[in-house]
Amino acid sequence: MAHDQKKSVLTEQQVAQPTSSKNTLTINDNRTGKQYEIPIENDTIRAMDLRQIKVKDDDFGMMTYDPAFMNTASCKSKITFIDGDKGILRYRGYPIEQLAEKGNYLETAYLIINGELPTKSQFEDWTDNIMKHTLIHENIKKFMDGFHYDAHPMGMLVSTVGALSTFYTDAKNIKDPATRRLQIYRLVGKMPTLAAFAFRHSVGRPYVYPDNDLSYAGNFLNMLWKMTEVKYKVNPVLERALDVLFILHADHEQNCSANAMRSVGSSHVDPYSATAAASAALYGPLHGGANAEVLYMLDEIGSKANIPAFIKTVKEGKGKLMGFGHRIYKNYDPRAKIIKQLADEVFEVTGRNPKLDIALELERIALEDEYFVKRKLYPNVDFYSGLIYQAMGFPVEMFPVLFAIGRTSGWVAQWEELLMDAEQKIARPRQVYLGHGTRDYIMMGKR
Ligand code: CMC
């Protein structure tokens, strides 16, 4: 529904008469004795409906204060549903467990972006269009070469995905559906290539071009690991595991990076620049960088015997148990459950990651500890994913890069939903100003 149709229906009343059947909220302003009746829709009130609550006519009006968006819905969305208390995650209504067991990543990307599972021919067209766009412009190799030998691959990814906007100048026509679609093919297609090239640069190996005889995940593994053999043989267990990991990371509603994608996208910049912003958000240790932190933490703990002492330091506030806790999940993260099972299949091929035993014991102890129980801190997606990635041969610096590949479908879906939403405008929060009042400039010599 257009914004105008829904504009403030706030009615100020001297005496409110709420009834139990009314879908409204009555606010009593004790400063003025006035009452306001505010409509409730989808269990929310519109923050703008509060603006008419004033003491004096020339007041700005009431705002909500919500640092870190703890209780603010910034959009309406039909993409991903999470029930954090019950540990439920669904893409477009489909449970993550079913998609991870029966689906594949490109099919899931189609679902997330288009809203429905593809038919066979839709899937073939979709796959063809994405795989057709896996090649990157030759000049991008030159930027890659310019990075220092020990440059973080996530830093390289953030920069090169942003740089794609300079190659595809049509991308700024964000209002044209066909142009948007082309950029979506390009983004989903090129992210693995940028990621693999960043990795090959960091280890000083020649870049491997995409091989479209392979699956999305298989092609990525080929670009990473191919050496001098004529045809690299992709291990089907690892290929499937990586594909499942991409599915698990595909979207997670309004997380930090999706919010960055939407916020930057709301300025109507091209999607490559917005994806660079989203990737930068993902780079942080509290978001996509957390699984690397888990491995550093497991290294620091060193052995099962040291776990109780480590837990004690966490409880004393001297650090966090990385891979635990979530803003939304107050129960076991369903993705962590799937990854834990997947780990066994991967370790059969790669050999068991010796850190697994420490992780399992750490989880067992934490889940019995009152500190974690009381705060509803459970393992999140990152607790076990790093162990799999490491067993597959990825250096920890590549972990957020792998996350970014899977998450690209979610970012572009969130971006397109934002652009299609008539209620959305440029994202621009308010502030509570607590600084100085006006004061006169003092010449430097007199300060
Ligand atoms: N270890 C120890 N204590 C924790 C942890 C943790 N991992 N997470 C939260 N707490 C405590 C926190 O100190 C606070 O305690 P108190 O009430 O005594 O002050 C309480 O639990 C509530 O935590 P919060 O910081 O208010 O929770 P949040 O919603 O702001 O933070 C989080 C969520 C994921 C940033 C946080 O749990 C965390 O830093 N976890 C470790 C990093 C991590 O694993 N991140 C990956 C998240 S999943 C992937 C993704 O979505 O990117």
Coordinates of C-alpha atoms and ligand atoms in Angstrom, one line a residue:
M1 CA 0.0 0.0 0.0
A2 CA 1.4 3.4 -0.8
H3 CA 2.6 5.6 2.0
D4 CA 0.1 8.3 1.4
Q5 CA -2.8 6.0 2.0
K6 CA -1.4 5.0 5.3
K7 CA -0.2 8.4 6.5
S8 CA -0.7 9.2 10.1
V9 CA -4.1 8.2 11.4
L10 CA -3.1 9.3 14.9
T11 CA -6.0 11.0 16.6
E12 CA -5.4 13.0 19.7
Q13 CA -8.2 12.6 22.3
Q14 CA -8.8 14.2 25.6
V15 CA -10.4 10.9 26.8
A16 CA -9.4 7.7 25.1
Q17 CA -11.8 4.8 25.2
P18 CA -9.9 1.7 24.3
T19 CA -11.8 -1.5 24.0
S20 CA -10.2 -4.9 23.9
S21 CA -11.2 -5.4 20.2
K22 CA -9.5 -2.2 19.1
N23 CA -6.2 -2.6 17.2
T24 CA -4.7 0.5 18.7
L25 CA -2.4 1.7 21.4
T26 CA -3.4 4.4 23.8
I27 CA -0.6 6.6 25.0
N28 CA -1.0 8.8 28.0
D29 CA 1.4 11.7 28.1
N30 CA 1.8 12.6 31.7
R31 CA 3.5 15.8 30.9
T32 CA 0.4 17.2 29.3
G33 CA -2.4 14.9 30.4
K34 CA -3.2 14.2 26.8
Q35 CA -4.0 10.8 25.4
Y36 CA -3.2 9.6 21.9
E37 CA -4.6 6.6 20.1
I38 CA -2.2 5.0 17.7
P39 CA -3.0 2.3 15.2
I40 CA -1.3 -1.1 15.5
E41 CA -0.5 -3.0 12.4
N42 CA 1.4 -6.3 12.3
D43 CA 2.1 -5.8 16.0
T44 CA 4.0 -2.6 15.3
I45 CA 3.3 1.1 15.6
R46 CA 4.7 3.6 13.2
A47 CA 7.3 5.7 14.8
M48 CA 6.0 8.7 12.7
D49 CA 2.7 8.4 14.5
L50 CA 4.5 9.5 17.7
R51 CA 5.6 12.8 16.2
Q52 CA 2.4 14.6 17.1
I53 CA 3.0 14.0 20.8
K54 CA 4.3 17.4 21.9
V55 CA 4.3 19.6 24.9
K56 CA 4.4 22.8 23.0
D57 CA 3.1 23.4 19.5
D58 CA 6.6 24.2 18.2
D59 CA 8.3 21.1 19.7
F60 CA 9.8 18.7 17.2
G61 CA 7.6 15.9 18.6
M62 CA 8.2 12.5 20.2
M63 CA 10.8 10.1 18.6
T64 CA 11.9 6.6 19.6
Y65 CA 15.5 6.1 20.8
D66 CA 16.8 2.7 19.6
P67 CA 20.5 2.3 19.4
A68 CA 21.5 -0.7 17.3
F69 CA 17.9 -1.2 16.2
M70 CA 17.1 -3.5 19.0
N71 CA 13.4 -3.2 18.6
T72 CA 12.8 -1.3 15.3
A73 CA 11.6 -2.8 12.1
S74 CA 13.1 -0.9 9.3
C75 CA 11.1 -2.6 6.5
K76 CA 8.4 -5.0 5.6
S77 CA 9.9 -8.1 4.0
K78 CA 8.7 -11.3 2.4
I79 CA 12.1 -13.0 2.1
T80 CA 13.3 -14.6 5.3
F81 CA 11.5 -15.5 8.4
I82 CA 13.3 -16.2 11.7
D83 CA 11.8 -17.2 15.0
G84 CA 14.7 -16.7 17.3
D85 CA 13.1 -18.2 20.4
K86 CA 12.1 -21.4 18.6
G87 CA 15.3 -21.6 16.4
I88 CA 13.4 -21.4 13.1
L89 CA 14.8 -20.1 9.8
R90 CA 12.8 -20.1 6.6
Y91 CA 13.5 -18.6 3.1
R92 CA 10.3 -17.6 1.4
G93 CA 8.5 -20.0 3.8
Y94 CA 10.7 -23.1 3.1
P95 CA 12.5 -24.4 6.2
I96 CA 16.3 -24.1 6.0
E97 CA 16.6 -27.8 6.9
Q98 CA 14.7 -28.9 3.8
L99 CA 16.5 -26.6 1.5
A100 CA 19.9 -27.7 2.9
E101 CA 18.9 -31.4 2.6
K102 CA 17.2 -31.4 -0.8
G103 CA 18.0 -28.2 -2.6
N104 CA 21.1 -26.6 -4.1
Y105 CA 22.5 -23.1 -3.8
L106 CA 21.6 -21.6 -7.2
E107 CA 18.0 -22.9 -6.7
T108 CA 17.9 -21.3 -3.3
A109 CA 19.3 -18.1 -4.7
Y110 CA 16.5 -18.2 -7.3
L111 CA 14.0 -18.7 -4.6
I112 CA 15.3 -15.9 -2.4
I113 CA 15.5 -13.4 -5.3
N114 CA 12.3 -14.4 -7.2
G115 CA 10.1 -15.6 -4.4
E116 CA 9.3 -19.1 -5.7
L117 CA 11.3 -22.3 -6.3
P118 CA 12.2 -22.5 -10.0
T119 CA 10.8 -25.0 -12.5
K120 CA 13.3 -27.2 -14.3
S121 CA 13.5 -24.8 -17.3
Q122 CA 13.6 -21.7 -15.1
F123 CA 16.4 -23.3 -13.1
E124 CA 18.4 -24.1 -16.3
D125 CA 18.0 -20.5 -17.6
W126 CA 18.9 -19.1 -14.3
T127 CA 22.0 -21.3 -13.9
D128 CA 23.0 -20.6 -17.5
N129 CA 22.7 -16.8 -17.0
I130 CA 24.7 -16.8 -13.8
M131 CA 27.5 -19.1 -15.0
K132 CA 27.7 -17.1 -18.2
H133 CA 28.7 -14.1 -16.0
T134 CA 31.4 -15.8 -14.0
L135 CA 34.3 -14.3 -16.0
I136 CA 35.7 -10.9 -14.9
H137 CA 37.3 -8.1 -16.9
E138 CA 41.0 -8.7 -17.4
N139 CA 41.8 -5.4 -15.8
I140 CA 40.5 -6.6 -12.5
K141 CA 43.5 -9.0 -12.4
K142 CA 45.7 -5.9 -12.5
F143 CA 44.0 -4.4 -9.3
M144 CA 44.5 -7.8 -7.7
D145 CA 48.1 -7.7 -8.6
G146 CA 48.4 -4.3 -7.0
F147 CA 47.5 -5.6 -3.5
H148 CA 50.3 -6.4 -1.1
Y149 CA 51.3 -10.0 -0.8
D150 CA 49.7 -10.4 2.6
A151 CA 46.5 -8.3 1.8
H152 CA 43.4 -9.7 3.5
P153 CA 41.3 -11.4 0.8
M154 CA 38.2 -9.8 2.3
G155 CA 39.7 -6.4 1.8
M156 CA 40.4 -7.4 -1.8
L157 CA 36.9 -8.6 -2.3
V158 CA 35.3 -5.4 -0.8
S159 CA 37.5 -3.2 -3.1
T160 CA 37.1 -5.3 -6.3
V161 CA 33.3 -5.8 -6.0
G162 CA 32.9 -2.0 -5.6
A163 CA 35.2 -1.5 -8.6
L164 CA 32.8 -3.5 -10.8
S165 CA 30.6 -0.5 -10.9
T166 CA 33.2 1.3 -13.0
F167 CA 33.1 -1.6 -15.6
Y168 CA 29.3 -1.8 -15.7
T169 CA 28.1 1.8 -16.0
D170 CA 24.6 0.6 -17.0
A171 CA 24.3 -0.6 -13.3
K172 CA 23.2 2.8 -12.2
N173 CA 19.9 2.4 -14.0
I174 CA 18.4 0.8 -11.0
K175 CA 14.9 1.6 -12.0
D176 CA 15.0 -0.6 -15.0
P177 CA 14.1 -4.2 -14.2
A178 CA 16.1 -5.8 -17.0
T179 CA 19.2 -3.8 -16.0
R180 CA 18.8 -4.8 -12.4
R181 CA 18.4 -8.5 -13.4
L182 CA 21.6 -8.3 -15.4
Q183 CA 23.6 -6.9 -12.4
I184 CA 22.1 -9.7 -10.2
Y185 CA 23.4 -12.3 -12.7
R186 CA 26.8 -10.6 -12.7
L187 CA 27.0 -10.2 -8.9
V188 CA 26.0 -13.8 -8.1
G189 CA 28.2 -15.1 -11.0
K190 CA 31.3 -13.0 -10.3
M191 CA 31.6 -13.1 -6.5
P192 CA 33.2 -16.6 -6.5
T193 CA 35.7 -15.5 -9.2
L194 CA 36.7 -12.4 -7.3
A195 CA 37.0 -14.5 -4.1
A196 CA 39.1 -17.2 -5.8
F197 CA 41.3 -14.6 -7.5
A198 CA 41.9 -12.8 -4.1
F199 CA 42.9 -16.2 -2.7
R200 CA 45.2 -17.1 -5.6
H201 CA 46.9 -13.7 -5.3
S202 CA 47.5 -14.2 -1.6
V203 CA 49.2 -17.5 -2.2
G204 CA 51.1 -16.3 -5.3
R205 CA 49.4 -18.7 -7.7
P206 CA 48.2 -17.9 -11.2
Y207 CA 44.5 -17.1 -11.5
V208 CA 42.3 -20.0 -12.7
Y209 CA 39.5 -19.0 -15.1
P210 CA 36.0 -20.2 -14.5
D211 CA 35.0 -23.6 -15.9
N212 CA 31.3 -23.6 -16.6
D213 CA 31.2 -27.4 -17.1
L214 CA 31.3 -27.4 -13.3
S215 CA 28.6 -26.6 -10.8
Y216 CA 28.6 -23.2 -9.0
A217 CA 30.5 -24.7 -6.0
G218 CA 32.6 -27.0 -8.1
N219 CA 33.7 -24.2 -10.3
F220 CA 34.7 -22.2 -7.2
L221 CA 36.8 -25.1 -5.9
N222 CA 38.4 -25.5 -9.3
M223 CA 39.4 -21.8 -9.3
L224 CA 40.9 -22.1 -5.9
W225 CA 42.8 -25.3 -6.0
K226 CA 43.7 -26.2 -9.6
M227 CA 47.4 -26.6 -10.0
T228 CA 49.1 -28.1 -13.1
E229 CA 46.6 -30.9 -13.8
V230 CA 44.7 -30.6 -17.1
K231 CA 41.4 -31.1 -15.4
Y232 CA 41.0 -30.6 -11.6
K233 CA 38.8 -33.3 -10.1
V234 CA 36.3 -31.8 -7.7
N235 CA 35.6 -33.9 -4.7
P236 CA 31.7 -34.4 -4.7
V237 CA 31.5 -34.5 -0.9
L238 CA 33.3 -31.2 -0.5
E239 CA 31.5 -29.7 -3.4
R240 CA 28.1 -30.6 -1.8
A241 CA 29.3 -29.4 1.6
L242 CA 30.3 -26.0 0.2
D243 CA 27.0 -25.7 -1.7
V244 CA 25.1 -26.4 1.6
L245 CA 27.2 -23.8 3.4
F246 CA 26.3 -21.3 0.7
I247 CA 22.6 -22.2 1.2
L248 CA 22.9 -21.7 5.0
H249 CA 24.5 -18.3 4.5
A250 CA 22.2 -17.1 1.7
D251 CA 20.1 -14.7 3.7
H252 CA 19.3 -13.8 7.3
E253 CA 16.8 -11.0 7.1
Q254 CA 17.9 -7.6 8.5
N255 CA 21.4 -8.5 9.8
C256 CA 24.2 -5.9 9.8
S257 CA 25.3 -6.4 6.2
A258 CA 21.7 -6.6 4.8
N259 CA 21.0 -3.4 6.6
A260 CA 24.1 -1.9 5.1
M261 CA 23.0 -3.1 1.6
R262 CA 19.6 -1.5 2.1
S263 CA 20.9 1.6 3.7
V264 CA 23.5 2.3 1.1
G265 CA 21.1 1.1 -1.7
S266 CA 18.5 3.5 -0.5
S267 CA 20.6 6.3 -1.9
H268 CA 20.0 4.7 -5.3
V269 CA 23.7 4.0 -5.8
D270 CA 24.5 1.0 -8.2
P271 CA 24.3 -2.5 -6.6
Y272 CA 28.1 -3.1 -6.8
S273 CA 28.8 -0.1 -4.5
A274 CA 26.0 -1.2 -2.2
T275 CA 27.4 -4.8 -2.2
A276 CA 30.9 -3.4 -1.4
A277 CA 29.3 -1.7 1.7
A278 CA 27.5 -4.9 2.7
S279 CA 30.7 -6.9 2.3
A280 CA 32.5 -4.3 4.4
A281 CA 29.9 -4.8 7.1
L282 CA 30.4 -8.6 6.9
Y283 CA 34.2 -8.2 7.4
G284 CA 33.7 -7.3 11.0
P285 CA 34.5 -9.8 13.8
L286 CA 31.0 -9.5 15.2
H287 CA 29.5 -10.5 11.9
G288 CA 31.2 -12.5 9.1
G289 CA 34.5 -12.4 10.9
A290 CA 33.3 -14.4 13.8
N291 CA 34.1 -17.9 12.5
A292 CA 37.8 -16.9 12.1
E293 CA 37.7 -15.6 15.7
V294 CA 36.3 -19.0 16.8
L295 CA 39.4 -20.7 15.5
Y296 CA 41.7 -18.2 17.1
M297 CA 39.9 -18.8 20.3
L298 CA 40.1 -22.6 20.0
D299 CA 43.9 -22.2 19.3
E300 CA 44.2 -20.0 22.4
I301 CA 42.4 -22.6 24.6
G302 CA 44.7 -25.2 23.2
S303 CA 43.3 -28.3 25.0
K304 CA 40.1 -29.5 26.7
A305 CA 41.8 -29.2 30.1
N306 CA 42.0 -25.4 29.6
I307 CA 38.3 -24.9 28.9
P308 CA 37.0 -24.3 32.5
A309 CA 39.6 -21.6 33.0
F310 CA 38.7 -20.0 29.6
I311 CA 35.0 -20.0 30.4
K312 CA 35.8 -18.3 33.7
T313 CA 37.6 -15.4 32.0
V314 CA 34.6 -15.0 29.6
K315 CA 32.2 -14.9 32.6
E316 CA 34.5 -12.3 34.2
G317 CA 33.8 -10.1 31.1
K318 CA 37.4 -10.5 29.8
G319 CA 36.3 -11.6 26.3
K320 CA 33.5 -13.4 24.5
L321 CA 32.9 -17.0 23.7
M322 CA 33.1 -16.5 19.9
G323 CA 30.5 -18.4 17.9
F324 CA 28.0 -18.1 20.7
G325 CA 25.1 -15.7 21.1
H326 CA 22.9 -14.0 18.6
R327 CA 20.8 -10.9 18.4
I328 CA 17.8 -12.9 17.2
Y329 CA 18.4 -16.5 18.1
K330 CA 17.8 -17.2 21.8
N331 CA 17.9 -20.9 21.1
Y332 CA 20.2 -23.2 19.0
D333 CA 20.9 -21.6 15.7
P334 CA 19.3 -24.0 13.2
R335 CA 22.2 -23.5 10.8
A336 CA 24.7 -24.5 13.5
K337 CA 22.8 -27.8 13.8
I338 CA 23.1 -28.5 10.1
I339 CA 26.7 -27.6 10.0
K340 CA 27.5 -29.9 12.9
Q341 CA 26.1 -32.8 10.9
L342 CA 27.9 -31.7 7.8
A343 CA 31.2 -31.6 9.6
D344 CA 31.2 -35.4 10.0
E345 CA 30.8 -35.9 6.3
V346 CA 33.6 -33.4 5.5
F347 CA 35.9 -34.9 8.1
E348 CA 35.5 -38.3 6.5
V349 CA 37.2 -36.9 3.4
T350 CA 39.6 -34.4 4.9
G351 CA 40.4 -36.1 8.3
R352 CA 39.1 -34.8 11.5
N353 CA 39.9 -31.2 12.5
P354 CA 41.6 -31.7 15.9
K355 CA 40.0 -28.6 17.2
L356 CA 36.6 -30.3 16.9
D357 CA 37.0 -32.0 20.3
I358 CA 37.7 -28.8 22.0
A359 CA 34.7 -27.2 20.3
L360 CA 32.4 -30.0 21.3
E361 CA 33.5 -29.9 24.9
L362 CA 33.3 -26.1 25.0
E363 CA 29.8 -26.3 23.7
R364 CA 28.9 -28.9 26.3
I365 CA 30.3 -27.0 29.2
A366 CA 28.8 -23.6 28.1
L367 CA 25.3 -25.1 27.6
E368 CA 25.3 -26.3 31.2
D369 CA 26.7 -23.1 32.6
E370 CA 24.2 -20.7 34.3
Y371 CA 25.9 -17.6 32.7
F372 CA 25.2 -18.8 29.2
V373 CA 21.8 -20.5 30.0
K374 CA 20.5 -17.3 31.7
R375 CA 21.5 -15.2 28.7
K376 CA 20.2 -17.7 26.2
L377 CA 23.6 -18.0 24.5
Y378 CA 23.8 -20.9 22.1
P379 CA 26.2 -21.8 19.3
N380 CA 25.5 -19.7 16.2
V381 CA 26.4 -20.5 12.5
D382 CA 30.0 -19.6 13.0
F383 CA 30.8 -21.9 15.8
Y384 CA 31.4 -25.0 13.6
S385 CA 31.6 -23.5 10.1
G386 CA 35.2 -22.4 10.6
L387 CA 36.2 -26.0 11.5
I388 CA 34.8 -27.3 8.2
Y389 CA 36.4 -24.5 6.2
Q390 CA 39.8 -25.1 7.8
A391 CA 39.6 -28.9 7.2
M392 CA 38.8 -28.1 3.6
G393 CA 42.1 -26.2 3.4
F394 CA 40.9 -22.6 3.6
P395 CA 43.0 -20.2 5.6
V396 CA 41.0 -18.3 8.2
E397 CA 41.2 -15.1 6.2
M398 CA 39.0 -16.7 3.6
F399 CA 36.1 -17.4 6.0
P400 CA 34.3 -14.1 5.6
V401 CA 34.9 -14.3 1.9
L402 CA 33.1 -17.6 1.7
F403 CA 30.2 -16.1 3.7
A404 CA 30.0 -13.2 1.3
I405 CA 29.6 -15.5 -1.7
G406 CA 26.6 -17.2 -0.2
R407 CA 25.1 -14.0 1.2
T408 CA 25.3 -12.2 -2.2
S409 CA 21.9 -13.7 -3.2
G410 CA 20.3 -12.4 0.0
W411 CA 21.9 -8.9 -0.4
V412 CA 20.6 -8.5 -3.9
A413 CA 17.1 -9.8 -2.9
Q414 CA 17.0 -7.3 0.0
W415 CA 18.2 -4.6 -2.3
E416 CA 15.5 -5.3 -5.0
E417 CA 12.8 -5.6 -2.3
L418 CA 13.8 -2.2 -1.0
L419 CA 13.7 -0.6 -4.4
M420 CA 10.2 -2.1 -5.1
D421 CA 8.9 -0.8 -1.8
A422 CA 6.9 2.4 -2.3
E423 CA 7.2 3.2 1.5
Q424 CA 11.0 3.2 1.4
K425 CA 13.0 6.4 1.1
I426 CA 16.7 7.2 1.6
A427 CA 17.7 5.8 5.0
R428 CA 18.3 8.6 7.4
P429 CA 17.9 8.0 11.1
R430 CA 17.4 10.8 13.7
Q431 CA 19.6 11.5 16.7
V432 CA 19.1 12.7 20.2
Y433 CA 21.4 15.7 20.2
L434 CA 23.1 16.2 23.6
G435 CA 26.0 18.4 22.6
H436 CA 26.6 22.1 23.2
G437 CA 24.1 24.8 22.6
T438 CA 25.1 27.7 20.4
R439 CA 28.4 29.4 21.3
D440 CA 30.6 32.0 19.7
Y441 CA 33.7 31.2 17.7
I442 CA 37.0 32.1 19.5
M443 CA 40.1 33.1 17.5
M444 CA 42.8 30.4 17.8
G445 CA 45.2 32.7 19.7
K446 CA 42.6 33.3 22.4
R447 CA 41.7 29.6 23.1
Ligands
CMC1 N1 30.1 -14.7 25.1 C1 29.9 -14.2 26.3 N2 28.9 -13.4 26.6 C2 28.1 -13.0 25.6 C3 28.3 -13.4 24.3 C4 29.3 -14.3 24.1 N3 29.6 -14.8 22.8 N4 27.3 -12.9 23.5 C5 26.6 -12.1 24.4 N5 27.1 -12.2 25.6 C6 26.5 -11.6 26.8 C7 26.7 -10.1 26.8 O1 28.0 -9.8 27.5 C8 25.5 -9.6 27.6 O2 25.7 -9.9 28.9 P1 25.2 -8.8 30.1 O3 23.7 -8.9 29.9 O4 25.7 -9.4 31.3 O5 25.8 -7.5 29.7 C9 24.4 -10.5 27.1 O6 25.1 -11.7 26.8 C10 23.6 -10.0 25.9 O7 24.5 -9.8 24.9 P2 24.5 -8.6 23.9 O8 25.9 -8.1 23.6 O9 23.5 -7.6 24.4 O10 23.9 -9.3 22.6 P3 23.8 -8.7 21.2 O11 22.5 -9.1 20.6 O12 24.1 -7.2 21.2 O13 25.0 -9.4 20.4 C11 26.3 -10.9 19.2 C12 24.9 -10.4 19.6 C13 26.2 -12.0 18.1 C14 27.1 -9.7 18.6 C15 27.0 -11.4 20.5 O14 26.4 -12.5 21.0 C16 28.5 -11.7 20.2 O15 29.3 -10.8 20.2 N6 28.8 -13.0 19.9 C17 30.1 -13.4 19.6 C18 30.4 -13.1 18.2 C19 29.7 -14.0 17.2 O16 29.7 -15.2 17.4 N7 29.2 -13.4 16.2 C20 28.5 -14.2 15.1 C21 27.0 -13.9 15.1 S1 26.2 -15.1 14.0 C22 26.7 -14.7 12.4 C23 26.2 -13.4 11.9 O17 24.9 -13.1 12.0 O18 27.0 -12.6 11.4

